[in-house]
Amino acid sequence: MISFLSILLILSLHPSTSTQLCRPLPPITRPSSSLAVAALLPRGGGKAASNKSKLTSSPSTAATMPQSFLQTILAAKSHLAAAAAARALSIFGMYPIDTIKTRMQMRQGNAWRVEGLYSGVMGSLVGQVPYGVLTFGSYEIYKQSLLTRFPNVKPTFIYALSAILGDITGSGWLCPSEVMKQQLQAGIYGNMGEAVRGIWKKSGLRGFYQGFTGGLARDVPFRVAQLTTFEVTKSIYLRAKRSNNKDNDSIALSPLEAAICGAAAGSFSAAITNPLDRIKTLMMTDTTNAYGGSVVACASKILRDDGIGGLFAGVGPRVGYIAPSVCIFFVTYELVQQKMKKTE
């Protein structure tokens, strides 16, 4: 949920990071990375340079993609290391809220009970922290490729599509840990080892991707809503800021202001996509195929059993998770970065 915001903060707090990425690829004229630009939604736009060579114009280009991905990660390694620490702490700190949300969505009694609030936290960290690195690296690769292939398309759409594709790419890694995490949160298994053995024995590798389509059905609309809402929130805030500083036309969001806008956008997006999040939760924890194994079948059963209100079970904890997560991430990222600079 906070992977996009992680990318925003990395690129906005350290604008030079984005200019170092993907150097083997064709040169691209891009807007400079401020937080608003790094939010995948640039202020002034920008187009790919008129370079006739395409990324797929020769077999050697495809072969350089893994190398480009690694160079992307290496170019931002210090920022990604700080982001990984910040991401881990924010996930750990807010994990009880996520567990409460899962219990509510499964209609378990006494969702606020203290026992088991951290069940599955290690599986979540193992999935989420590498997922952040994977989405960041793949986002940059997709962005470079799409800007080169479609130089006349608005960068706004390219950046948004790149973010979505980055999420989809990362989902291949994230889904198994999400399945284990949610089944542990639900109390289906007692520990991670038991979960791994149980899922494998019951369904093999396929069991670790149970609810994968439900995850995508949630994540893609969430990302579209988040990107759109971030842009609207940012525009409203900047307009208000300029009205109080009429002599300064170059006003931009500070990293902290952008984090606040991002938190607001994320909270709103979390609320409107809660029905899809509940579907994803029920699909991942459905060990008896009671929900039909598909997004449509699961949604139909929720409506039959609980009505429209059932789609919004757990919406409070889901919305309440976002803003504190961003605050924890922001503060931790800055502290780790300062510590790393002192040791250099």
mmCIF file of C-alpha atoms in Angstrom:
data_model
loop_
_atom_site.group_PDB
_atom_site.id
_atom_site.type_symbol
_atom_site.label_atom_id
_atom_site.label_comp_id
_atom_site.label_asym_id
_atom_site.label_seq_id
_atom_site.Cartn_x
_atom_site.Cartn_y
_atom_site.Cartn_z
ATOM 1 C CA MET A 1 0.000 0.000 0.000
ATOM 2 C CA ILE A 2 2.858 2.370 0.725
ATOM 3 C CA SER A 3 5.194 1.200 -2.052
ATOM 4 C CA PHE A 4 4.214 4.136 -4.282
ATOM 5 C CA LEU A 5 4.737 6.586 -1.445
ATOM 6 C CA SER A 6 8.141 5.021 -0.833
ATOM 7 C CA ILE A 7 9.113 5.805 -4.439
ATOM 8 C CA LEU A 8 7.863 9.372 -4.009
ATOM 9 C CA LEU A 9 9.970 10.003 -0.959
ATOM 10 C CA ILE A 10 13.119 8.388 -2.342
ATOM 11 C CA LEU A 11 13.067 10.437 -5.523
ATOM 12 C CA SER A 12 11.882 13.686 -3.971
ATOM 13 C CA LEU A 13 14.242 13.785 -1.036
ATOM 14 C CA HIS A 14 17.159 12.946 -3.351
ATOM 15 C CA PRO A 15 16.419 14.307 -6.843
ATOM 16 C CA SER A 16 19.794 13.216 -8.172
ATOM 17 C CA THR A 17 18.729 9.593 -7.808
ATOM 18 C CA SER A 18 16.387 9.641 -10.766
ATOM 19 C CA THR A 19 18.936 11.231 -13.064
ATOM 20 C CA GLN A 20 21.380 8.383 -12.460
ATOM 21 C CA LEU A 21 18.987 5.562 -13.246
ATOM 22 C CA CYS A 22 19.007 3.339 -16.306
ATOM 23 C CA ARG A 23 21.983 4.942 -18.021
ATOM 24 C CA PRO A 24 22.409 2.125 -20.591
ATOM 25 C CA LEU A 25 19.000 2.947 -22.064
ATOM 26 C CA PRO A 26 18.452 5.616 -24.745
ATOM 27 C CA PRO A 27 18.707 9.174 -23.405
ATOM 28 C CA ILE A 28 15.430 10.643 -22.256
ATOM 29 C CA THR A 29 14.527 14.225 -21.561
ATOM 30 C CA ARG A 30 12.570 14.091 -18.343
ATOM 31 C CA PRO A 31 11.360 16.649 -15.852
ATOM 32 C CA SER A 32 13.702 17.089 -12.903
ATOM 33 C CA SER A 33 12.680 14.986 -9.926
ATOM 34 C CA SER A 34 10.931 16.968 -7.285
ATOM 35 C CA LEU A 35 8.391 15.154 -5.174
ATOM 36 C CA ALA A 36 5.581 16.137 -7.489
ATOM 37 C CA VAL A 37 7.509 14.852 -10.483
ATOM 38 C CA ALA A 38 8.677 11.757 -8.676
ATOM 39 C CA ALA A 39 5.055 11.111 -7.871
ATOM 40 C CA LEU A 40 4.924 9.872 -11.450
ATOM 41 C CA LEU A 41 2.863 12.919 -12.331
ATOM 42 C CA PRO A 42 5.175 15.674 -13.622
ATOM 43 C CA ARG A 43 4.184 19.342 -13.484
ATOM 44 C CA GLY A 44 5.362 20.486 -16.861
ATOM 45 C CA GLY A 45 5.488 17.217 -18.750
ATOM 46 C CA GLY A 46 8.316 16.029 -20.910
ATOM 47 C CA LYS A 47 8.876 13.795 -23.898
ATOM 48 C CA ALA A 48 11.371 11.250 -24.929
ATOM 49 C CA ALA A 49 14.247 12.585 -26.952
ATOM 50 C CA SER A 50 13.947 12.067 -30.673
ATOM 51 C CA ASN A 51 15.983 8.912 -30.708
ATOM 52 C CA LYS A 52 15.005 6.569 -33.504
ATOM 53 C CA SER A 53 16.474 3.501 -31.857
ATOM 54 C CA LYS A 54 13.871 1.438 -30.037
ATOM 55 C CA LEU A 55 14.495 -0.676 -27.011
ATOM 56 C CA THR A 56 13.588 -3.786 -28.976
ATOM 57 C CA SER A 57 15.329 -2.854 -32.168
ATOM 58 C CA SER A 58 17.981 -5.492 -31.569
ATOM 59 C CA PRO A 59 18.199 -8.704 -29.592
ATOM 60 C CA SER A 60 20.998 -7.246 -27.513
ATOM 61 C CA THR A 61 18.608 -4.657 -26.038
ATOM 62 C CA ALA A 62 16.425 -7.290 -24.420
ATOM 63 C CA ALA A 63 19.542 -8.896 -23.010
ATOM 64 C CA THR A 64 20.526 -5.627 -21.321
ATOM 65 C CA MET A 65 17.239 -5.289 -19.436
ATOM 66 C CA PRO A 66 18.311 -7.364 -16.386
ATOM 67 C CA GLN A 67 21.592 -5.455 -16.381
ATOM 68 C CA SER A 68 19.693 -2.155 -16.546
ATOM 69 C CA PHE A 69 17.505 -3.269 -13.653
ATOM 70 C CA LEU A 70 20.565 -4.061 -11.531
ATOM 71 C CA GLN A 71 22.195 -0.758 -12.432
ATOM 72 C CA THR A 72 18.980 1.031 -11.508
ATOM 73 C CA ILE A 73 19.029 -0.574 -8.076
ATOM 74 C CA LEU A 74 22.756 0.045 -7.585
ATOM 75 C CA ALA A 75 22.401 3.713 -8.553
ATOM 76 C CA ALA A 76 19.876 4.181 -5.757
ATOM 77 C CA LYS A 77 21.241 1.634 -3.292
ATOM 78 C CA SER A 78 21.740 4.007 -0.369
ATOM 79 C CA HIS A 79 18.261 5.462 -0.774
ATOM 80 C CA LEU A 80 16.732 2.006 -1.189
ATOM 81 C CA ALA A 81 18.543 0.775 1.918
ATOM 82 C CA ALA A 82 17.099 3.636 3.938
ATOM 83 C CA ALA A 83 13.692 3.060 2.359
ATOM 84 C CA ALA A 84 13.868 -0.662 3.205
ATOM 85 C CA ALA A 85 14.543 0.137 6.857
ATOM 86 C CA ALA A 86 11.758 2.731 6.886
ATOM 87 C CA ARG A 87 9.364 0.382 5.131
ATOM 88 C CA ALA A 88 10.119 -2.442 7.549
ATOM 89 C CA LEU A 89 9.563 -0.212 10.588
ATOM 90 C CA SER A 90 6.312 1.254 9.246
ATOM 91 C CA ILE A 91 4.969 -2.206 8.427
ATOM 92 C CA PHE A 92 5.987 -3.561 11.836
ATOM 93 C CA GLY A 93 4.605 -0.571 13.710
ATOM 94 C CA MET A 94 1.222 -0.631 11.973
ATOM 95 C CA TYR A 95 0.908 -4.399 11.634
ATOM 96 C CA PRO A 96 -1.665 -4.786 14.463
ATOM 97 C CA ILE A 97 -4.013 -2.467 12.570
ATOM 98 C CA ASP A 98 -3.643 -4.655 9.491
ATOM 99 C CA THR A 99 -4.443 -7.755 11.564
ATOM 100 C CA ILE A 100 -7.545 -6.102 13.007
ATOM 101 C CA LYS A 101 -8.656 -5.200 9.486
ATOM 102 C CA THR A 102 -8.258 -8.819 8.342
ATOM 103 C CA ARG A 103 -10.285 -10.081 11.313
ATOM 104 C CA MET A 104 -13.056 -7.588 10.591
ATOM 105 C CA GLN A 105 -13.163 -8.532 6.940
ATOM 106 C CA MET A 106 -13.449 -12.211 7.921
ATOM 107 C CA ARG A 107 -16.193 -11.359 10.408
ATOM 108 C CA GLN A 108 -14.271 -12.884 13.300
ATOM 109 C CA GLY A 109 -15.509 -12.126 16.808
ATOM 110 C CA ASN A 110 -13.561 -9.681 18.987
ATOM 111 C CA ALA A 111 -11.355 -8.372 16.191
ATOM 112 C CA TRP A 112 -9.551 -6.082 18.664
ATOM 113 C CA ARG A 113 -8.206 -8.893 20.872
ATOM 114 C CA VAL A 114 -4.513 -8.507 21.687
ATOM 115 C CA GLU A 115 -3.595 -12.148 21.153
ATOM 116 C CA GLY A 116 -2.131 -12.810 17.710
ATOM 117 C CA LEU A 117 -1.865 -9.179 16.598
ATOM 118 C CA TYR A 118 1.610 -9.860 15.205
ATOM 119 C CA SER A 119 0.867 -13.265 13.685
ATOM 120 C CA GLY A 120 2.533 -13.446 10.270
ATOM 121 C CA VAL A 121 4.573 -10.263 10.646
ATOM 122 C CA MET A 122 7.832 -11.934 9.573
ATOM 123 C CA GLY A 123 6.210 -13.268 6.400
ATOM 124 C CA SER A 124 4.926 -9.784 5.663
ATOM 125 C CA LEU A 125 8.397 -8.255 6.064
ATOM 126 C CA VAL A 126 9.997 -10.943 3.896
ATOM 127 C CA GLY A 127 7.478 -10.142 1.174
ATOM 128 C CA GLN A 128 7.037 -6.403 1.479
ATOM 129 C CA VAL A 129 10.629 -5.137 1.771
ATOM 130 C CA PRO A 130 11.976 -6.855 -1.399
ATOM 131 C CA TYR A 131 8.682 -5.983 -3.073
ATOM 132 C CA GLY A 132 9.486 -2.293 -2.574
ATOM 133 C CA VAL A 133 12.875 -2.707 -4.273
ATOM 134 C CA LEU A 134 11.376 -4.747 -7.105
ATOM 135 C CA THR A 135 8.592 -2.271 -7.826
ATOM 136 C CA PHE A 136 11.032 0.662 -7.730
ATOM 137 C CA GLY A 137 13.463 -0.964 -10.163
ATOM 138 C CA SER A 138 10.829 -2.286 -12.543
ATOM 139 C CA TYR A 139 8.984 1.052 -12.493
ATOM 140 C CA GLU A 140 12.119 2.814 -13.764
ATOM 141 C CA ILE A 141 12.644 0.199 -16.496
ATOM 142 C CA TYR A 142 9.029 0.390 -17.671
ATOM 143 C CA LYS A 143 9.108 4.182 -17.605
ATOM 144 C CA GLN A 144 12.251 4.378 -19.721
ATOM 145 C CA SER A 145 10.946 1.834 -22.197
ATOM 146 C CA LEU A 146 7.505 3.407 -22.590
ATOM 147 C CA LEU A 147 8.847 6.959 -22.911
ATOM 148 C CA THR A 148 11.122 5.765 -25.705
ATOM 149 C CA ARG A 149 8.439 3.757 -27.501
ATOM 150 C CA PHE A 150 5.691 6.371 -27.200
ATOM 151 C CA PRO A 151 7.336 9.816 -27.306
ATOM 152 C CA ASN A 152 4.079 11.588 -28.208
ATOM 153 C CA VAL A 153 2.047 10.217 -25.313
ATOM 154 C CA LYS A 154 1.644 12.454 -22.276
ATOM 155 C CA PRO A 155 4.232 11.521 -19.630
ATOM 156 C CA THR A 156 1.409 11.611 -17.069
ATOM 157 C CA PHE A 157 -0.067 8.460 -18.575
ATOM 158 C CA ILE A 158 3.338 6.849 -19.071
ATOM 159 C CA TYR A 159 4.289 7.370 -15.431
ATOM 160 C CA ALA A 160 0.928 6.081 -14.205
ATOM 161 C CA LEU A 161 1.106 3.000 -16.417
ATOM 162 C CA SER A 162 4.694 2.369 -15.320
ATOM 163 C CA ALA A 163 3.632 2.452 -11.677
ATOM 164 C CA ILE A 164 0.832 -0.031 -12.360
ATOM 165 C CA LEU A 165 3.137 -2.353 -14.295
ATOM 166 C CA GLY A 166 5.671 -2.105 -11.488
ATOM 167 C CA ASP A 167 3.002 -3.202 -9.015
ATOM 168 C CA ILE A 168 1.991 -6.133 -11.217
ATOM 169 C CA THR A 169 5.628 -7.204 -11.560
ATOM 170 C CA GLY A 170 6.155 -7.030 -7.817
ATOM 171 C CA SER A 171 2.962 -8.994 -7.152
ATOM 172 C CA GLY A 172 4.638 -12.165 -8.386
ATOM 173 C CA TRP A 173 6.966 -11.937 -5.385
ATOM 174 C CA LEU A 174 4.484 -10.467 -2.912
ATOM 175 C CA CYS A 175 1.508 -12.821 -3.303
ATOM 176 C CA PRO A 176 2.962 -15.898 -1.500
ATOM 177 C CA SER A 177 3.897 -13.842 1.554
ATOM 178 C CA GLU A 178 0.468 -12.172 1.533
ATOM 179 C CA VAL A 179 -1.290 -15.554 1.463
ATOM 180 C CA MET A 180 0.765 -16.796 4.414
ATOM 181 C CA LYS A 181 0.383 -13.517 6.294
ATOM 182 C CA GLN A 182 -3.376 -13.390 5.993
ATOM 183 C CA GLN A 183 -3.881 -17.058 6.837
ATOM 184 C CA LEU A 184 -1.731 -16.543 9.932
ATOM 185 C CA GLN A 185 -3.672 -13.404 10.847
ATOM 186 C CA ALA A 186 -6.886 -15.380 10.470
ATOM 187 C CA GLY A 187 -5.597 -18.076 12.836
ATOM 188 C CA ILE A 188 -5.683 -20.813 10.205
ATOM 189 C CA TYR A 189 -2.052 -21.656 11.029
ATOM 190 C CA GLY A 190 -0.015 -21.081 14.153
ATOM 191 C CA ASN A 191 3.342 -20.108 12.679
ATOM 192 C CA MET A 192 5.050 -19.545 9.344
ATOM 193 C CA GLY A 193 6.587 -23.019 9.110
ATOM 194 C CA GLU A 194 3.200 -24.583 9.685
ATOM 195 C CA ALA A 195 1.684 -22.285 7.073
ATOM 196 C CA VAL A 196 4.296 -23.184 4.448
ATOM 197 C CA ARG A 197 3.845 -26.921 5.038
ATOM 198 C CA GLY A 198 0.069 -26.723 5.186
ATOM 199 C CA ILE A 199 -0.361 -24.643 2.035
ATOM 200 C CA TRP A 200 2.104 -26.787 0.086
ATOM 201 C CA LYS A 201 0.485 -30.041 1.229
ATOM 202 C CA LYS A 202 -3.000 -28.832 0.352
ATOM 203 C CA SER A 203 -2.417 -27.098 -2.985
ATOM 204 C CA GLY A 204 1.278 -27.131 -3.899
ATOM 205 C CA LEU A 205 2.785 -24.019 -5.487
ATOM 206 C CA ARG A 206 -0.656 -22.904 -6.675
ATOM 207 C CA GLY A 207 -1.715 -22.488 -3.054
ATOM 208 C CA PHE A 208 0.792 -19.689 -2.532
ATOM 209 C CA TYR A 209 -0.885 -17.751 -5.351
ATOM 210 C CA GLN A 210 -4.399 -18.237 -4.036
ATOM 211 C CA GLY A 211 -6.201 -14.924 -4.462
ATOM 212 C CA PHE A 212 -3.599 -13.546 -6.884
ATOM 213 C CA THR A 213 -6.337 -12.195 -9.171
ATOM 214 C CA GLY A 214 -8.046 -10.659 -6.164
ATOM 215 C CA GLY A 215 -4.812 -8.861 -5.293
ATOM 216 C CA LEU A 216 -4.491 -7.466 -8.802
ATOM 217 C CA ALA A 217 -8.181 -6.514 -8.838
ATOM 218 C CA ARG A 218 -7.488 -4.423 -5.745
ATOM 219 C CA ASP A 219 -4.036 -3.033 -6.530
ATOM 220 C CA VAL A 220 -4.617 -1.703 -10.060
ATOM 221 C CA PRO A 221 -7.736 0.369 -9.191
ATOM 222 C CA PHE A 222 -6.048 1.470 -5.964
ATOM 223 C CA ARG A 223 -3.018 2.735 -7.875
ATOM 224 C CA VAL A 224 -5.160 4.578 -10.457
ATOM 225 C CA ALA A 225 -7.224 6.187 -7.695
ATOM 226 C CA GLN A 226 -4.113 7.068 -5.698
ATOM 227 C CA LEU A 227 -2.311 8.663 -8.641
ATOM 228 C CA THR A 228 -5.382 10.659 -9.660
ATOM 229 C CA THR A 229 -6.191 11.779 -6.131
ATOM 230 C CA PHE A 230 -2.570 12.707 -5.446
ATOM 231 C CA GLU A 231 -2.525 14.949 -8.503
ATOM 232 C CA VAL A 232 -5.822 16.624 -7.542
ATOM 233 C CA THR A 233 -4.757 17.077 -3.911
ATOM 234 C CA LYS A 234 -1.378 18.451 -4.980
ATOM 235 C CA SER A 235 -2.984 20.910 -7.411
ATOM 236 C CA ILE A 236 -5.452 22.204 -4.816
ATOM 237 C CA TYR A 237 -2.704 22.619 -2.225
ATOM 238 C CA LEU A 238 -0.359 24.416 -4.634
ATOM 239 C CA ARG A 239 -3.150 26.716 -5.775
ATOM 240 C CA ALA A 240 -3.851 27.665 -2.161
ATOM 241 C CA LYS A 241 -0.134 28.093 -1.490
ATOM 242 C CA ARG A 242 0.308 30.368 -4.514
ATOM 243 C CA SER A 243 -2.657 32.511 -3.492
ATOM 244 C CA ASN A 244 -0.757 33.386 -0.325
ATOM 245 C CA ASN A 245 2.503 33.998 -2.228
ATOM 246 C CA LYS A 246 1.414 35.781 -5.403
ATOM 247 C CA ASP A 247 4.908 37.050 -6.148
ATOM 248 C CA ASN A 248 6.390 33.553 -6.399
ATOM 249 C CA ASP A 249 5.329 31.472 -9.406
ATOM 250 C CA SER A 250 7.861 28.714 -8.766
ATOM 251 C CA ILE A 251 6.288 27.408 -5.570
ATOM 252 C CA ALA A 252 6.520 23.636 -5.224
ATOM 253 C CA LEU A 253 5.663 21.066 -2.601
ATOM 254 C CA SER A 254 8.255 20.342 0.041
ATOM 255 C CA PRO A 255 8.896 16.647 0.739
ATOM 256 C CA LEU A 256 6.857 16.850 3.952
ATOM 257 C CA GLU A 257 3.951 18.579 2.195
ATOM 258 C CA ALA A 258 4.024 15.995 -0.570
ATOM 259 C CA ALA A 259 4.029 13.195 2.003
ATOM 260 C CA ILE A 260 0.923 14.744 3.564
ATOM 261 C CA CYS A 261 -0.765 14.962 0.154
ATOM 262 C CA GLY A 262 0.266 11.380 -0.498
ATOM 263 C CA ALA A 263 -1.175 10.247 2.824
ATOM 264 C CA ALA A 264 -4.466 12.010 2.069
ATOM 265 C CA ALA A 265 -4.609 10.479 -1.413
ATOM 266 C CA GLY A 266 -3.754 7.048 -0.061
ATOM 267 C CA SER A 267 -6.394 7.233 2.673
ATOM 268 C CA PHE A 268 -9.113 8.204 0.203
ATOM 269 C CA SER A 269 -8.043 5.516 -2.252
ATOM 270 C CA ALA A 270 -7.950 2.924 0.516
ATOM 271 C CA ALA A 271 -11.545 3.763 1.442
ATOM 272 C CA ILE A 272 -13.020 3.498 -2.047
ATOM 273 C CA THR A 273 -11.155 0.268 -2.843
ATOM 274 C CA ASN A 274 -12.025 -1.427 0.452
ATOM 275 C CA PRO A 275 -14.603 -3.702 -1.262
ATOM 276 C CA LEU A 276 -11.820 -5.075 -3.460
ATOM 277 C CA ASP A 277 -9.532 -5.445 -0.463
ATOM 278 C CA ARG A 278 -12.135 -7.526 1.350
ATOM 279 C CA ILE A 279 -12.563 -9.720 -1.725
ATOM 280 C CA LYS A 280 -8.793 -10.223 -1.832
ATOM 281 C CA THR A 281 -8.688 -11.097 1.889
ATOM 282 C CA LEU A 282 -11.481 -13.656 1.614
ATOM 283 C CA MET A 283 -9.964 -15.246 -1.486
ATOM 284 C CA MET A 284 -6.563 -15.603 0.189
ATOM 285 C CA THR A 285 -8.009 -17.105 3.364
ATOM 286 C CA ASP A 286 -10.627 -19.328 1.698
ATOM 287 C CA THR A 287 -9.384 -22.851 2.468
ATOM 288 C CA THR A 288 -12.703 -24.559 1.636
ATOM 289 C CA ASN A 289 -13.532 -22.804 -1.652
ATOM 290 C CA ALA A 290 -16.568 -21.242 -0.001
ATOM 291 C CA TYR A 291 -16.124 -18.067 -2.044
ATOM 292 C CA GLY A 292 -15.843 -19.701 -5.442
ATOM 293 C CA GLY A 293 -12.200 -18.955 -6.233
ATOM 294 C CA SER A 294 -12.876 -15.891 -8.407
ATOM 295 C CA VAL A 295 -13.404 -12.176 -7.861
ATOM 296 C CA VAL A 296 -16.955 -12.235 -9.241
ATOM 297 C CA ALA A 297 -17.998 -15.310 -7.243
ATOM 298 C CA CYS A 298 -16.541 -13.856 -4.050
ATOM 299 C CA ALA A 299 -18.246 -10.487 -4.549
ATOM 300 C CA SER A 300 -21.562 -12.211 -5.233
ATOM 301 C CA LYS A 301 -21.357 -14.227 -2.022
ATOM 302 C CA ILE A 302 -20.491 -11.150 0.040
ATOM 303 C CA LEU A 303 -23.538 -9.330 -1.360
ATOM 304 C CA ARG A 304 -25.791 -12.322 -0.697
ATOM 305 C CA ASP A 305 -24.557 -12.817 2.849
ATOM 306 C CA ASP A 306 -23.885 -9.260 4.054
ATOM 307 C CA GLY A 307 -25.378 -6.869 1.530
ATOM 308 C CA ILE A 308 -23.627 -3.727 0.299
ATOM 309 C CA GLY A 309 -22.357 -2.956 3.790
ATOM 310 C CA GLY A 310 -20.388 -6.190 3.774
ATOM 311 C CA LEU A 311 -18.107 -4.795 1.097
ATOM 312 C CA PHE A 312 -16.899 -2.130 3.524
ATOM 313 C CA ALA A 313 -16.043 -4.396 6.444
ATOM 314 C CA GLY A 314 -12.699 -3.293 7.903
ATOM 315 C CA VAL A 315 -12.690 0.075 6.150
ATOM 316 C CA GLY A 316 -11.782 1.952 9.356
ATOM 317 C CA PRO A 317 -8.509 0.122 10.049
ATOM 318 C CA ARG A 318 -7.653 0.112 6.329
ATOM 319 C CA VAL A 319 -7.965 3.891 6.080
ATOM 320 C CA GLY A 320 -6.348 4.448 9.468
ATOM 321 C CA TYR A 321 -3.312 2.435 8.402
ATOM 322 C CA ILE A 322 -2.105 4.860 5.731
ATOM 323 C CA ALA A 323 -1.309 8.209 7.368
ATOM 324 C CA PRO A 324 0.653 6.832 10.358
ATOM 325 C CA SER A 325 2.558 4.525 7.995
ATOM 326 C CA VAL A 326 3.650 7.495 5.892
ATOM 327 C CA CYS A 327 4.737 9.439 8.994
ATOM 328 C CA ILE A 328 6.773 6.494 10.315
ATOM 329 C CA PHE A 329 8.325 5.953 6.883
ATOM 330 C CA PHE A 330 9.200 9.624 6.420
ATOM 331 C CA VAL A 331 10.865 10.074 9.829
ATOM 332 C CA THR A 332 12.732 6.750 9.694
ATOM 333 C CA TYR A 333 13.964 7.345 6.158
ATOM 334 C CA GLU A 334 15.423 10.711 7.106
ATOM 335 C CA LEU A 335 17.078 9.381 10.274
ATOM 336 C CA VAL A 336 18.654 6.423 8.450
ATOM 337 C CA GLN A 337 19.884 8.670 5.656
ATOM 338 C CA GLN A 338 21.525 11.032 8.160
ATOM 339 C CA LYS A 339 23.158 8.102 9.938
ATOM 340 C CA MET A 340 24.481 6.681 6.668
ATOM 341 C CA LYS A 341 25.966 10.064 5.675
ATOM 342 C CA LYS A 342 27.842 10.274 8.977
ATOM 343 C CA THR A 343 29.431 6.875 8.433
ATOM 344 C CA GLU A 344 30.532 7.590 4.853
#
